[in-house]
PDB file of C-alpha atoms and ligand atoms in Angstrom:
ATOM      1  CA  MET A   1      30.362 -42.399 -30.553  1.00 78.00           C
ATOM      2  CA  GLU A   2      33.265 -43.982 -28.669  1.00 89.00           C
ATOM      3  CA  LYS A   3      32.283 -46.930 -26.500  1.00 94.00           C
ATOM      4  CA  PRO A   4      32.377 -45.844 -22.853  1.00 96.00           C
ATOM      5  CA  ILE A   5      34.596 -47.106 -20.073  1.00 97.00           C
ATOM      6  CA  VAL A   6      32.441 -48.322 -17.185  1.00 98.00           C
ATOM      7  CA  VAL A   7      33.676 -47.641 -13.643  1.00 97.00           C
ATOM      8  CA  ILE A   8      31.876 -49.400 -10.781  1.00 97.00           C
ATOM      9  CA  GLY A   9      32.194 -48.594  -7.080  1.00 96.00           C
ATOM     10  CA  ALA A  10      30.212 -50.160  -4.244  1.00 95.00           C
ATOM     11  CA  MET A  11      29.749 -47.347  -1.745  1.00 91.00           C
ATOM     12  CA  GLU A  12      28.553 -43.774  -2.088  1.00 87.00           C
ATOM     13  CA  VAL A  13      31.966 -42.316  -1.092  1.00 87.00           C
ATOM     14  CA  GLU A  14      33.763 -44.472  -3.621  1.00 86.00           C
ATOM     15  CA  VAL A  15      31.636 -42.980  -6.376  1.00 87.00           C
ATOM     16  CA  THR A  16      30.762 -39.395  -5.372  1.00 85.00           C
ATOM     17  CA  THR A  17      34.371 -38.282  -5.003  1.00 83.00           C
ATOM     18  CA  LEU A  18      35.128 -39.549  -8.513  1.00 89.00           C
ATOM     19  CA  ALA A  19      31.900 -38.025  -9.810  1.00 92.00           C
ATOM     20  CA  GLN A  20      33.150 -34.598  -8.682  1.00 91.00           C
ATOM     21  CA  ARG A  21      35.857 -34.879 -11.361  1.00 91.00           C
ATOM     22  CA  MET A  22      33.344 -35.806 -14.058  1.00 92.00           C
ATOM     23  CA  ASP A  23      31.421 -33.689 -16.567  1.00 88.00           C
ATOM     24  CA  ILE A  24      28.070 -35.341 -15.976  1.00 85.00           C
ATOM     25  CA  VAL A  25      25.614 -35.495 -18.853  1.00 85.00           C
ATOM     26  CA  GLU A  26      22.948 -37.691 -17.278  1.00 85.00           C
ATOM     27  CA  GLU A  27      22.111 -39.167 -13.890  1.00 85.00           C
ATOM     28  CA  GLN A  28      19.952 -42.249 -13.564  1.00 86.00           C
ATOM     29  CA  ARG A  29      18.752 -43.678 -10.245  1.00 83.00           C
ATOM     30  CA  ILE A  30      17.200 -47.086  -9.802  1.00 79.00           C
ATOM     31  CA  HIS A  31      15.661 -46.911  -6.352  1.00 71.00           C
ATOM     32  CA  ARG A  32      14.702 -50.564  -6.072  1.00 71.00           C
ATOM     33  CA  ASN A  33      18.284 -51.470  -5.291  1.00 70.00           C
ATOM     34  CA  ASN A  34      19.731 -48.006  -4.642  1.00 72.00           C
ATOM     35  CA  LEU A  35      21.733 -47.863  -7.862  1.00 84.00           C
ATOM     36  CA  GLN A  36      23.158 -44.669  -9.277  1.00 89.00           C
ATOM     37  CA  ILE A  37      24.456 -44.426 -12.834  1.00 93.00           C
ATOM     38  CA  LEU A  38      26.241 -41.300 -14.069  1.00 94.00           C
ATOM     39  CA  THR A  39      27.026 -40.826 -17.733  1.00 95.00           C
ATOM     40  CA  GLY A  40      29.509 -38.224 -18.958  1.00 95.00           C
ATOM     41  CA  LYS A  41      33.203 -37.504 -19.441  1.00 95.00           C
ATOM     42  CA  LEU A  42      36.191 -38.064 -17.224  1.00 95.00           C
ATOM     43  CA  GLY A  43      39.704 -37.257 -18.379  1.00 90.00           C
ATOM     44  CA  GLY A  44      38.285 -36.446 -21.810  1.00 91.00           C
ATOM     45  CA  ARG A  45      36.845 -39.947 -22.217  1.00 95.00           C
ATOM     46  CA  GLU A  46      33.283 -41.277 -22.331  1.00 96.00           C
ATOM     47  CA  VAL A  47      32.639 -42.788 -18.910  1.00 97.00           C
ATOM     48  CA  VAL A  48      29.717 -44.462 -17.157  1.00 97.00           C
ATOM     49  CA  LEU A  49      30.216 -44.327 -13.386  1.00 96.00           C
ATOM     50  CA  ALA A  50      27.971 -46.513 -11.261  1.00 96.00           C
ATOM     51  CA  ARG A  51      27.339 -47.228  -7.600  1.00 93.00           C
ATOM     52  CA  CYS A  52      26.316 -50.848  -7.169  1.00 92.00           C
ATOM     53  CA  GLY A  53      25.959 -51.272  -3.394  1.00 91.00           C
ATOM     54  CA  VAL A  54      27.912 -53.741  -1.310  1.00 95.00           C
ATOM     55  CA  GLY A  55      28.367 -57.426  -2.151  1.00 96.00           C
ATOM     56  CA  LYS A  56      28.736 -59.815  -5.049  1.00 97.00           C
ATOM     57  CA  VAL A  57      25.097 -60.061  -6.139  1.00 95.00           C
ATOM     58  CA  ASN A  58      24.698 -56.279  -6.377  1.00 94.00           C
ATOM     59  CA  ALA A  59      27.999 -56.083  -8.217  1.00 96.00           C
ATOM     60  CA  ALA A  60      27.152 -58.781 -10.761  1.00 96.00           C
ATOM     61  CA  LEU A  61      23.690 -57.326 -11.364  1.00 94.00           C
ATOM     62  CA  ILE A  62      24.883 -53.856 -12.223  1.00 94.00           C
ATOM     63  CA  THR A  63      27.761 -55.155 -14.319  1.00 96.00           C
ATOM     64  CA  GLN A  64      25.377 -57.124 -16.537  1.00 96.00           C
ATOM     65  CA  TYR A  65      22.958 -54.161 -16.688  1.00 94.00           C
ATOM     66  CA  LEU A  66      25.742 -51.759 -17.729  1.00 95.00           C
ATOM     67  CA  ILE A  67      27.149 -54.159 -20.312  1.00 97.00           C
ATOM     68  CA  ASP A  68      23.680 -54.640 -21.834  1.00 97.00           C
ATOM     69  CA  HIS A  69      22.867 -50.917 -21.890  1.00 95.00           C
ATOM     70  CA  PHE A  70      26.210 -49.320 -22.783  1.00 96.00           C
ATOM     71  CA  GLN A  71      28.306 -52.012 -24.555  1.00 97.00           C
ATOM     72  CA  PRO A  72      31.441 -50.670 -22.811  1.00 97.00           C
ATOM     73  CA  GLN A  73      34.979 -51.106 -24.126  1.00 97.00           C
ATOM     74  CA  ALA A  74      36.111 -52.003 -20.594  1.00 98.00           C
ATOM     75  CA  VAL A  75      34.824 -52.396 -17.037  1.00 98.00           C
ATOM     76  CA  ILE A  76      36.894 -51.071 -14.132  1.00 98.00           C
ATOM     77  CA  ASN A  77      36.084 -51.810 -10.498  1.00 98.00           C
ATOM     78  CA  SER A  78      37.380 -49.184  -8.102  1.00 97.00           C
ATOM     79  CA  GLY A  79      37.183 -49.344  -4.314  1.00 97.00           C
ATOM     80  CA  VAL A  80      38.875 -50.122  -1.030  1.00 97.00           C
ATOM     81  CA  ALA A  81      40.049 -53.469   0.324  1.00 98.00           C
ATOM     82  CA  GLY A  82      41.536 -55.116   3.376  1.00 98.00           C
ATOM     83  CA  GLY A  83      45.197 -56.145   3.061  1.00 98.00           C
ATOM     84  CA  LEU A  84      45.894 -59.882   3.364  1.00 98.00           C
ATOM     85  CA  SER A  85      49.545 -60.152   2.319  1.00 98.00           C
ATOM     86  CA  PRO A  86      52.005 -58.752   4.896  1.00 97.00           C
ATOM     87  CA  LYS A  87      53.661 -56.722   2.114  1.00 96.00           C
ATOM     88  CA  VAL A  88      50.407 -54.817   1.423  1.00 98.00           C
ATOM     89  CA  LEU A  89      49.966 -51.829   3.763  1.00 97.00           C
ATOM     90  CA  ILE A  90      47.230 -49.266   4.367  1.00 98.00           C
ATOM     91  CA  GLY A  91      47.304 -46.676   1.581  1.00 97.00           C
ATOM     92  CA  ASP A  92      48.871 -49.048  -0.977  1.00 98.00           C
ATOM     93  CA  ILE A  93      47.232 -49.756  -4.332  1.00 98.00           C
ATOM     94  CA  VAL A  94      46.500 -53.324  -5.437  1.00 98.00           C
ATOM     95  CA  ILE A  95      45.776 -54.190  -9.059  1.00 98.00           C
ATOM     96  CA  GLY A  96      43.954 -57.419  -9.792  1.00 98.00           C
ATOM     97  CA  GLU A  97      46.015 -59.499 -12.178  1.00 98.00           C
ATOM     98  CA  THR A  98      43.515 -62.228 -11.264  1.00 98.00           C
ATOM     99  CA  SER A  99      40.509 -62.529  -8.955  1.00 98.00           C
ATOM    100  CA  LEU A 100      38.322 -65.242  -7.453  1.00 98.00           C
ATOM    101  CA  GLN A 101      35.540 -65.697  -4.903  1.00 98.00           C
ATOM    102  CA  HIS A 102      37.115 -66.880  -1.650  1.00 98.00           C
ATOM    103  CA  ASP A 103      33.755 -67.787  -0.087  1.00 98.00           C
ATOM    104  CA  VAL A 104      32.698 -70.321  -2.748  1.00 96.00           C
ATOM    105  CA  ASP A 105      32.748 -73.565  -0.788  1.00 96.00           C
ATOM    106  CA  VAL A 106      31.695 -76.829  -2.425  1.00 96.00           C
ATOM    107  CA  CYS A 107      34.478 -78.766  -0.741  1.00 94.00           C
ATOM    108  CA  HIS A 108      32.143 -81.592   0.270  1.00 95.00           C
ATOM    109  CA  PHE A 109      31.997 -82.563  -3.405  1.00 95.00           C
ATOM    110  CA  ASP A 110      35.801 -82.356  -3.675  1.00 93.00           C
ATOM    111  CA  TYR A 111      35.963 -78.947  -5.320  1.00 93.00           C
ATOM    112  CA  PRO A 112      38.855 -76.863  -3.980  1.00 94.00           C
ATOM    113  CA  ARG A 113      37.797 -73.716  -2.120  1.00 96.00           C
ATOM    114  CA  GLY A 114      36.933 -70.929  -4.583  1.00 96.00           C
ATOM    115  CA  VAL A 115      36.098 -73.287  -7.452  1.00 96.00           C
ATOM    116  CA  ILE A 116      32.610 -72.882  -8.928  1.00 94.00           C
ATOM    117  CA  PRO A 117      31.209 -76.268 -10.008  1.00 94.00           C
ATOM    118  CA  SER A 118      30.527 -76.735 -13.733  1.00 91.00           C
ATOM    119  CA  MET A 119      32.344 -73.581 -14.785  1.00 91.00           C
ATOM    120  CA  GLU A 120      35.388 -73.661 -17.020  1.00 91.00           C
ATOM    121  CA  GLU A 121      37.076 -71.002 -14.905  1.00 94.00           C
ATOM    122  CA  SER A 122      36.725 -69.706 -11.383  1.00 96.00           C
ATOM    123  CA  THR A 123      39.749 -67.377 -11.467  1.00 97.00           C
ATOM    124  CA  PHE A 124      39.300 -64.387 -13.726  1.00 98.00           C
ATOM    125  CA  PRO A 125      42.261 -62.608 -15.340  1.00 98.00           C
ATOM    126  CA  GLY A 126      42.298 -58.815 -15.432  1.00 98.00           C
ATOM    127  CA  ASP A 127      42.994 -57.370 -18.870  1.00 98.00           C
ATOM    128  CA  GLU A 128      46.769 -57.331 -19.445  1.00 98.00           C
ATOM    129  CA  GLU A 129      46.918 -53.940 -21.137  1.00 97.00           C
ATOM    130  CA  LEU A 130      44.715 -52.306 -18.479  1.00 98.00           C
ATOM    131  CA  THR A 131      46.869 -53.931 -15.783  1.00 98.00           C
ATOM    132  CA  ALA A 132      50.054 -52.444 -17.253  1.00 98.00           C
ATOM    133  CA  LEU A 133      48.435 -49.002 -17.611  1.00 98.00           C
ATOM    134  CA  ALA A 134      47.075 -49.117 -14.048  1.00 98.00           C
ATOM    135  CA  VAL A 135      50.461 -50.140 -12.616  1.00 98.00           C
ATOM    136  CA  ARG A 136      52.079 -47.206 -14.435  1.00 98.00           C
ATOM    137  CA  ALA A 137      49.429 -44.759 -13.206  1.00 98.00           C
ATOM    138  CA  ALA A 138      49.663 -46.037  -9.613  1.00 98.00           C
ATOM    139  CA  VAL A 139      53.474 -45.954  -9.565  1.00 98.00           C
ATOM    140  CA  GLU A 140      53.348 -42.349 -10.795  1.00 97.00           C
ATOM    141  CA  GLU A 141      51.045 -41.494  -7.862  1.00 96.00           C
ATOM    142  CA  LEU A 142      52.624 -43.555  -5.075  1.00 95.00           C
ATOM    143  CA  GLY A 143      56.064 -44.801  -6.127  1.00 92.00           C
ATOM    144  CA  ASP A 144      57.172 -48.347  -6.793  1.00 88.00           C
ATOM    145  CA  GLY A 145      57.049 -50.011  -3.376  1.00 93.00           C
ATOM    146  CA  ARG A 146      53.417 -49.204  -2.688  1.00 97.00           C
ATOM    147  CA  VAL A 147      51.875 -50.700  -5.822  1.00 98.00           C
ATOM    148  CA  HIS A 148      51.151 -54.420  -6.046  1.00 98.00           C
ATOM    149  CA  LYS A 149      49.646 -56.622  -8.714  1.00 98.00           C
ATOM    150  CA  GLY A 150      48.389 -60.132  -8.179  1.00 98.00           C
ATOM    151  CA  LEU A 151      45.438 -62.073  -6.801  1.00 98.00           C
ATOM    152  CA  ILE A 152      42.439 -60.230  -5.295  1.00 98.00           C
ATOM    153  CA  VAL A 153      39.833 -62.328  -3.478  1.00 98.00           C
ATOM    154  CA  SER A 154      36.184 -61.352  -3.019  1.00 98.00           C
ATOM    155  CA  GLY A 155      33.447 -62.615  -0.728  1.00 98.00           C
ATOM    156  CA  ASP A 156      30.253 -61.495   0.963  1.00 98.00           C
ATOM    157  CA  GLN A 157      32.147 -60.953   4.193  1.00 98.00           C
ATOM    158  CA  PHE A 158      33.926 -58.011   5.816  1.00 97.00           C
ATOM    159  CA  ILE A 159      37.127 -59.597   7.135  1.00 98.00           C
ATOM    160  CA  SER A 160      37.658 -58.292  10.653  1.00 97.00           C
ATOM    161  CA  SER A 161      39.576 -60.905  12.625  1.00 97.00           C
ATOM    162  CA  LEU A 162      43.074 -62.281  12.366  1.00 97.00           C
ATOM    163  CA  GLU A 163      41.622 -65.795  12.484  1.00 97.00           C
ATOM    164  CA  HIS A 164      39.421 -65.161   9.434  1.00 98.00           C
ATOM    165  CA  LYS A 165      42.274 -63.501   7.557  1.00 98.00           C
ATOM    166  CA  GLN A 166      44.564 -66.464   8.239  1.00 98.00           C
ATOM    167  CA  GLN A 167      41.864 -68.898   7.178  1.00 98.00           C
ATOM    168  CA  ILE A 168      41.583 -67.145   3.792  1.00 98.00           C
ATOM    169  CA  LEU A 169      45.371 -67.061   3.436  1.00 98.00           C
ATOM    170  CA  GLY A 170      45.390 -70.787   4.231  1.00 98.00           C
ATOM    171  CA  PHE A 171      43.267 -71.378   1.127  1.00 98.00           C
ATOM    172  CA  PHE A 172      44.855 -68.651  -1.003  1.00 98.00           C
ATOM    173  CA  PRO A 173      48.430 -67.960   0.177  1.00 98.00           C
ATOM    174  CA  ASP A 174      49.081 -65.592  -2.748  1.00 98.00           C
ATOM    175  CA  ALA A 175      46.053 -63.359  -2.107  1.00 98.00           C
ATOM    176  CA  LEU A 176      47.036 -59.707  -1.762  1.00 98.00           C
ATOM    177  CA  CYS A 177      43.755 -58.274  -0.461  1.00 98.00           C
ATOM    178  CA  ALA A 178      40.101 -59.059   0.207  1.00 98.00           C
ATOM    179  CA  GLU A 179      37.029 -57.108  -0.788  1.00 98.00           C
ATOM    180  CA  MET A 180      33.361 -57.748  -1.537  1.00 98.00           C
ATOM    181  CA  GLU A 181      32.620 -57.141  -5.241  1.00 98.00           C
ATOM    182  CA  GLY A 182      35.636 -57.425  -7.546  1.00 98.00           C
ATOM    183  CA  ALA A 183      35.494 -61.098  -8.582  1.00 98.00           C
ATOM    184  CA  ALA A 184      31.741 -60.869  -9.242  1.00 98.00           C
ATOM    185  CA  ILE A 185      32.333 -57.932 -11.594  1.00 98.00           C
ATOM    186  CA  ALA A 186      35.259 -59.825 -13.128  1.00 98.00           C
ATOM    187  CA  GLN A 187      33.201 -62.990 -13.674  1.00 98.00           C
ATOM    188  CA  THR A 188      30.347 -61.064 -15.293  1.00 98.00           C
ATOM    189  CA  ALA A 189      32.656 -59.068 -17.568  1.00 98.00           C
ATOM    190  CA  HIS A 190      34.613 -62.218 -18.451  1.00 97.00           C
ATOM    191  CA  LEU A 191      31.470 -64.168 -19.397  1.00 97.00           C
ATOM    192  CA  ASN A 192      30.458 -61.258 -21.651  1.00 98.00           C
ATOM    193  CA  GLY A 193      33.898 -61.050 -23.275  1.00 97.00           C
ATOM    194  CA  ILE A 194      34.531 -57.516 -21.980  1.00 98.00           C
ATOM    195  CA  PRO A 195      38.019 -56.575 -20.676  1.00 98.00           C
ATOM    196  CA  HIS A 196      38.017 -55.715 -16.985  1.00 98.00           C
ATOM    197  CA  LEU A 197      40.297 -54.613 -14.169  1.00 98.00           C
ATOM    198  CA  ILE A 198      39.962 -54.379 -10.388  1.00 98.00           C
ATOM    199  CA  VAL A 199      41.877 -51.517  -8.734  1.00 98.00           C
ATOM    200  CA  ARG A 200      41.751 -51.282  -4.945  1.00 98.00           C
ATOM    201  CA  ALA A 201      43.237 -49.010  -2.273  1.00 98.00           C
ATOM    202  CA  ILE A 202      43.994 -50.627   1.082  1.00 98.00           C
ATOM    203  CA  SER A 203      41.888 -49.177   3.909  1.00 98.00           C
ATOM    204  CA  ASP A 204      42.687 -51.749   6.619  1.00 98.00           C
ATOM    205  CA  GLN A 205      44.602 -54.956   7.312  1.00 98.00           C
ATOM    206  CA  ALA A 206      41.571 -57.309   7.368  1.00 98.00           C
ATOM    207  CA  ASP A 207      42.218 -58.192  11.027  1.00 97.00           C
ATOM    208  CA  ASN A 208      40.817 -57.171  14.414  1.00 96.00           C
ATOM    209  CA  THR A 209      41.693 -53.522  13.809  1.00 96.00           C
ATOM    210  CA  ALA A 210      39.840 -53.489  10.451  1.00 96.00           C
ATOM    211  CA  PRO A 211      36.556 -51.863  11.578  1.00 95.00           C
ATOM    212  CA  VAL A 212      38.400 -48.933  13.216  1.00 95.00           C
ATOM    213  CA  ASP A 213      40.998 -48.578  10.459  1.00 95.00           C
ATOM    214  CA  PHE A 214      38.370 -48.780   7.719  1.00 94.00           C
ATOM    215  CA  ASN A 215      36.588 -45.712   9.120  1.00 94.00           C
ATOM    216  CA  ALA A 216      39.822 -43.898   9.898  1.00 93.00           C
ATOM    217  CA  TYR A 217      41.511 -44.369   6.511  1.00 94.00           C
ATOM    218  CA  LEU A 218      38.655 -44.594   4.013  1.00 94.00           C
ATOM    219  CA  MET A 219      38.608 -40.904   3.134  1.00 94.00           C
ATOM    220  CA  GLU A 220      42.407 -40.746   3.176  1.00 95.00           C
ATOM    221  CA  VAL A 221      42.983 -43.477   0.597  1.00 96.00           C
ATOM    222  CA  ILE A 222      40.135 -42.683  -1.807  1.00 95.00           C
ATOM    223  CA  PRO A 223      41.638 -39.498  -3.344  1.00 94.00           C
ATOM    224  CA  VAL A 224      44.800 -41.406  -4.338  1.00 95.00           C
ATOM    225  CA  LEU A 225      42.684 -44.236  -5.732  1.00 96.00           C
ATOM    226  CA  ASN A 226      40.617 -41.748  -7.743  1.00 95.00           C
ATOM    227  CA  ALA A 227      43.760 -40.098  -9.115  1.00 95.00           C
ATOM    228  CA  VAL A 228      44.968 -43.527 -10.288  1.00 97.00           C
ATOM    229  CA  ILE A 229      41.586 -44.322 -11.881  1.00 97.00           C
ATOM    230  CA  GLU A 230      41.490 -40.985 -13.710  1.00 95.00           C
ATOM    231  CA  LYS A 231      45.073 -41.427 -14.980  1.00 96.00           C
ATOM    232  CA  LEU A 232      44.250 -44.968 -16.087  1.00 97.00           C
ATOM    233  CA  ILE A 233      41.163 -43.793 -17.979  1.00 96.00           C
ATOM    234  CA  ARG A 234      43.144 -41.041 -19.721  1.00 95.00           C
ATOM    235  CA  SER A 235      45.734 -43.597 -20.837  1.00 96.00           C
ATOM    236  CA  VAL A 236      43.365 -46.259 -22.241  1.00 95.00           C
ATOM    237  CA  PRO A 237      43.938 -46.355 -26.032  1.00 91.00           C
ATOM    238  CA  ARG A 238      40.947 -45.189 -28.048  1.00 87.00           C
ATOM    239  CA  PRO A 239      39.385 -48.055 -30.022  1.00 79.00           C
ATOM    240  CA  ALA A 240      40.223 -47.964 -33.755  1.00 74.00           C
ATOM    241  CA  LYS A 241      37.449 -46.345 -35.856  1.00 64.00           C
ATOM    242  CA  ARG A 242      35.752 -48.679 -38.288  1.00 52.00           C
TER     243      ARG A 242
HETATM  244  N1  ADE B   1      36.879 -53.697   2.054  1.00 56.39           N
HETATM  245  C1  ADE B   1      37.696 -52.923   2.787  1.00 56.39           C
HETATM  246  N2  ADE B   1      38.175 -53.589   3.848  1.00 56.39           N
HETATM  247  C2  ADE B   1      37.650 -54.839   3.784  1.00 56.39           C
HETATM  248  C3  ADE B   1      37.749 -55.984   4.605  1.00 56.39           C
HETATM  249  N3  ADE B   1      38.485 -55.979   5.712  1.00 56.39           N
HETATM  250  N4  ADE B   1      37.044 -57.086   4.243  1.00 56.39           N
HETATM  251  C4  ADE B   1      36.268 -57.086   3.130  1.00 56.39           C
HETATM  252  N5  ADE B   1      36.147 -56.019   2.334  1.00 56.39           N
HETATM  253  C5  ADE B   1      36.824 -54.900   2.644  1.00 56.39           C
END
């Protein structure tokens, strides 16, 4: 059987609306940490769709679990994010060419912000082919000006003040958006040698209006995000048969 494509979302809404498009074969729930894993087909392809819960630890845990159990051909992280760059607006799609953890702070030992001591890499590149396919799918949905690719930063923090946003941009001036799982999924996939990609829809501007905007726009941006994810999955080349 074809190796599946794993899709991971943090919150219930990020997963259930995509699950509605899926032909589900099996549902598995792990109550200890409120995980949900759906196996089936989406866009004619074998897919494992999982809800991991919020934050980097939950995200890394499920990524390793899914890699061990399903040996996927690729891992895709789908969800919402707060815009950091002024060119990224609510409703836009951001594709993670690279990602890192903005809250890793070992500066007292002279490591730059975001650098994990004793690791070869702390910035994780999204798969190039998946990036190109995702950009194409997103441009088809939204048009050119509303699709961005570049650096996505993750941390165990919901960014909801201008001060915090500017602090992150001070460390990472090229960051397009901030969220809470992507780089953890990226790091886990990278260490396992599995191609990955983070695709995010912007729900807020990661400033003082973020809590209100997040609730107001979440359900508006998710259908577009899901359409991009489904198009991307349909376009992933099937692995050559051995
Ligand atoms: N996900 C969506 N909006 C976010 C924000 N402002 N900060 C962190 N994660 C987010």
